[in-house]
CSV table of C-alpha atoms in Angstrom, one decimal:
chain,number,residue,atom,x,y,z
A,1,MET,CA,3.3,14.5,-22.2
A,2,LEU,CA,2.6,15.9,-19.3
A,3,ALA,CA,-0.2,16.0,-19.8
A,4,VAL,CA,-0.6,12.3,-20.4
A,5,GLU,CA,1.1,11.3,-17.4
A,6,THR,CA,-1.1,13.0,-14.9
A,7,GLU,CA,-3.8,11.5,-16.6
A,8,ASN,CA,-3.2,8.0,-16.7
A,9,ARG,CA,0.1,7.4,-13.4
A,10,ARG,CA,0.7,3.8,-14.2
A,11,PHE,CA,1.8,4.1,-17.5
A,12,THR,CA,4.4,2.4,-18.8
A,13,ILE,CA,7.4,4.2,-20.5
A,14,THR,CA,6.9,1.8,-23.7
A,15,THR,CA,2.8,2.7,-24.0
A,16,LEU,CA,4.0,6.2,-23.3
A,17,SER,CA,6.1,6.0,-26.4
A,18,LEU,CA,3.7,4.5,-28.6
A,19,GLU,CA,1.3,7.1,-28.1
A,20,PHE,CA,3.9,9.8,-29.7
A,21,PRO,CA,5.3,7.6,-32.7
A,22,ASP,CA,8.3,10.2,-33.9
A,23,VAL,CA,9.9,10.0,-30.0
A,24,SER,CA,12.4,7.4,-29.4
A,25,ARG,CA,11.5,5.2,-26.3
A,26,SER,CA,14.8,6.4,-24.8
A,27,VAL,CA,13.9,10.3,-25.5
A,28,VAL,CA,10.9,9.7,-23.8
A,29,ASP,CA,12.3,7.4,-20.7
A,30,LYS,CA,14.5,10.9,-20.6
A,31,ILE,CA,11.9,13.1,-20.4
A,32,ALA,CA,9.7,11.5,-18.0
A,33,THR,CA,12.6,11.0,-15.7
A,34,GLU,CA,15.3,13.7,-16.1
A,35,ASP,CA,13.6,17.4,-17.1
A,36,ILE,CA,9.7,16.5,-15.9
A,37,SER,CA,11.0,14.7,-12.3
A,38,PHE,CA,9.1,11.5,-12.5
A,39,LYS,CA,10.0,8.3,-11.0
A,40,LYS,CA,8.0,5.6,-10.7
A,41,LEU,CA,7.4,5.3,-6.7
A,42,TYR,CA,5.3,2.6,-4.8
A,43,SER,CA,2.4,3.7,-2.4
A,44,ARG,CA,2.6,2.8,1.0
A,45,TRP,CA,1.3,-0.1,2.6
A,46,VAL,CA,-1.2,0.6,5.2
A,47,PRO,CA,-3.6,-2.2,6.6
A,48,ARG,CA,-5.8,-0.2,7.7
A,49,LEU,CA,-6.7,3.2,8.0
A,50,PHE,CA,-7.9,3.7,11.1
A,51,THR,CA,-10.9,6.9,12.1
A,52,ALA,CA,-10.0,8.6,15.5
A,53,GLU,CA,-12.8,6.6,17.5
A,54,HIS,CA,-11.1,3.4,15.8
A,55,LYS,CA,-7.9,4.8,17.7
A,56,ARG,CA,-10.0,5.2,20.9
A,57,LYS,CA,-11.4,1.9,21.3
A,58,ARG,CA,-7.9,0.1,20.9
A,59,PHE,CA,-6.8,2.3,23.2
A,60,VAL,CA,-9.2,1.6,26.3
A,61,SER,CA,-9.0,-2.1,25.7
A,62,SER,CA,-5.9,-2.0,25.3
A,63,LEU,CA,-5.6,-0.4,28.7
A,64,ASP,CA,-8.1,-2.2,30.7
A,65,PHE,CA,-6.2,-4.8,29.8
A,66,LEU,CA,-3.3,-3.9,31.4
A,67,ILE,CA,-4.9,-3.0,34.2
A,68,ARG,CA,-7.4,-5.8,34.7
A,69,TYR,CA,-3.6,-8.2,34.6
A,70,GLU,CA,-1.0,-6.1,36.1
A,71,GLU,CA,-1.7,-7.8,39.3
A,72,GLU,CA,-0.6,-11.2,38.0
A,73,GLY,CA,2.1,-10.2,35.5
A,74,LEU,CA,2.1,-10.9,32.1
A,75,SER,CA,3.8,-13.8,32.2
A,76,ARG,CA,0.4,-16.0,32.5
A,77,ILE,CA,-1.0,-15.1,29.1
A,78,ILE,CA,-1.2,-16.6,25.7
A,79,THR,CA,-1.2,-14.8,22.7
A,80,ARG,CA,-2.1,-15.8,19.3
A,81,ASP,CA,-2.5,-14.8,15.7
A,82,GLU,CA,-4.8,-15.4,13.2
A,83,THR,CA,-4.6,-14.8,9.3
A,84,TRP,CA,-6.8,-15.5,6.1
A,85,ILE,CA,-5.0,-17.4,3.2
A,86,SER,CA,-7.0,-16.1,0.1
A,87,HIS,CA,-8.0,-17.7,-2.8
A,88,THR,CA,-7.5,-15.3,-4.9
A,89,THR,CA,-4.3,-13.0,-5.0
A,90,PRO,CA,-5.0,-9.5,-5.4
A,91,GLU,CA,-2.8,-6.2,-6.8
A,92,SER,CA,0.7,-6.6,-5.7
A,93,LYS,CA,2.5,-4.0,-4.4
A,94,GLN,CA,5.2,-4.5,-7.8
A,95,GLN,CA,1.4,-4.0,-9.5
A,96,SER,CA,0.6,-0.9,-8.2
A,97,MET,CA,3.4,1.2,-8.6
A,98,GLU,CA,2.9,4.9,-10.5
A,99,TRP,CA,5.1,8.1,-11.5
A,100,ARG,CA,5.3,10.8,-9.1
A,101,HIS,CA,6.8,13.6,-9.6
A,102,THR,CA,9.8,14.4,-7.1
A,103,SER,CA,8.1,16.9,-4.8
A,104,SER,CA,4.7,14.9,-4.8
A,105,SER,CA,3.5,12.9,-1.6
A,106,VAL,CA,3.4,9.8,-0.4
A,107,LYS,CA,0.5,8.0,-1.9
A,108,VAL,CA,-1.0,5.8,1.1
A,109,LYS,CA,-2.8,2.4,-0.6
A,110,VAL,CA,-5.4,0.3,1.8
A,111,LYS,CA,-4.3,-2.9,2.1
A,112,GLN,CA,-7.7,-4.4,-0.6
A,113,THR,CA,-10.1,-6.8,0.8
A,114,LEU,CA,-9.4,-10.9,0.7
A,115,SER,CA,-11.8,-12.6,-1.1
A,116,LYS,CA,-14.6,-14.5,-0.5
A,117,SER,CA,-13.0,-17.6,-0.7
A,118,LYS,CA,-10.2,-17.9,1.9
A,119,ILE,CA,-9.4,-20.4,4.8
A,120,MET,CA,-8.1,-19.3,7.9
A,121,ALA,CA,-5.2,-20.5,9.9
A,122,THR,CA,-4.1,-19.8,13.2
A,123,GLU,CA,-0.6,-19.5,15.6
A,124,PHE,CA,-0.4,-19.7,19.0
């Protein structure tokens, strides 16, 4: 059973019990959760995976911004937020859950790129 679980970590107890018809669903659940110590865990979402160069550029531009507006203070700066609203919904966090061993590391999942069909929403 461990070989089946490590092959496809997005299995469900129901589909796993179908692969072992001689074993009841409750026994399959007990083996997966208690004996093998697997838990159904979410991947940790991160907006992007920044490289060292991306981080350096963000730091330099932020420092330049603070130096430029240090005299006037930050009270005269207007900020806005933009977000893309997609017409299709990427895989949800619930859908991306996987069974993992309690000692395995946390999986990091980059947020999926939105589809080409989208609109921009801007807020001030």
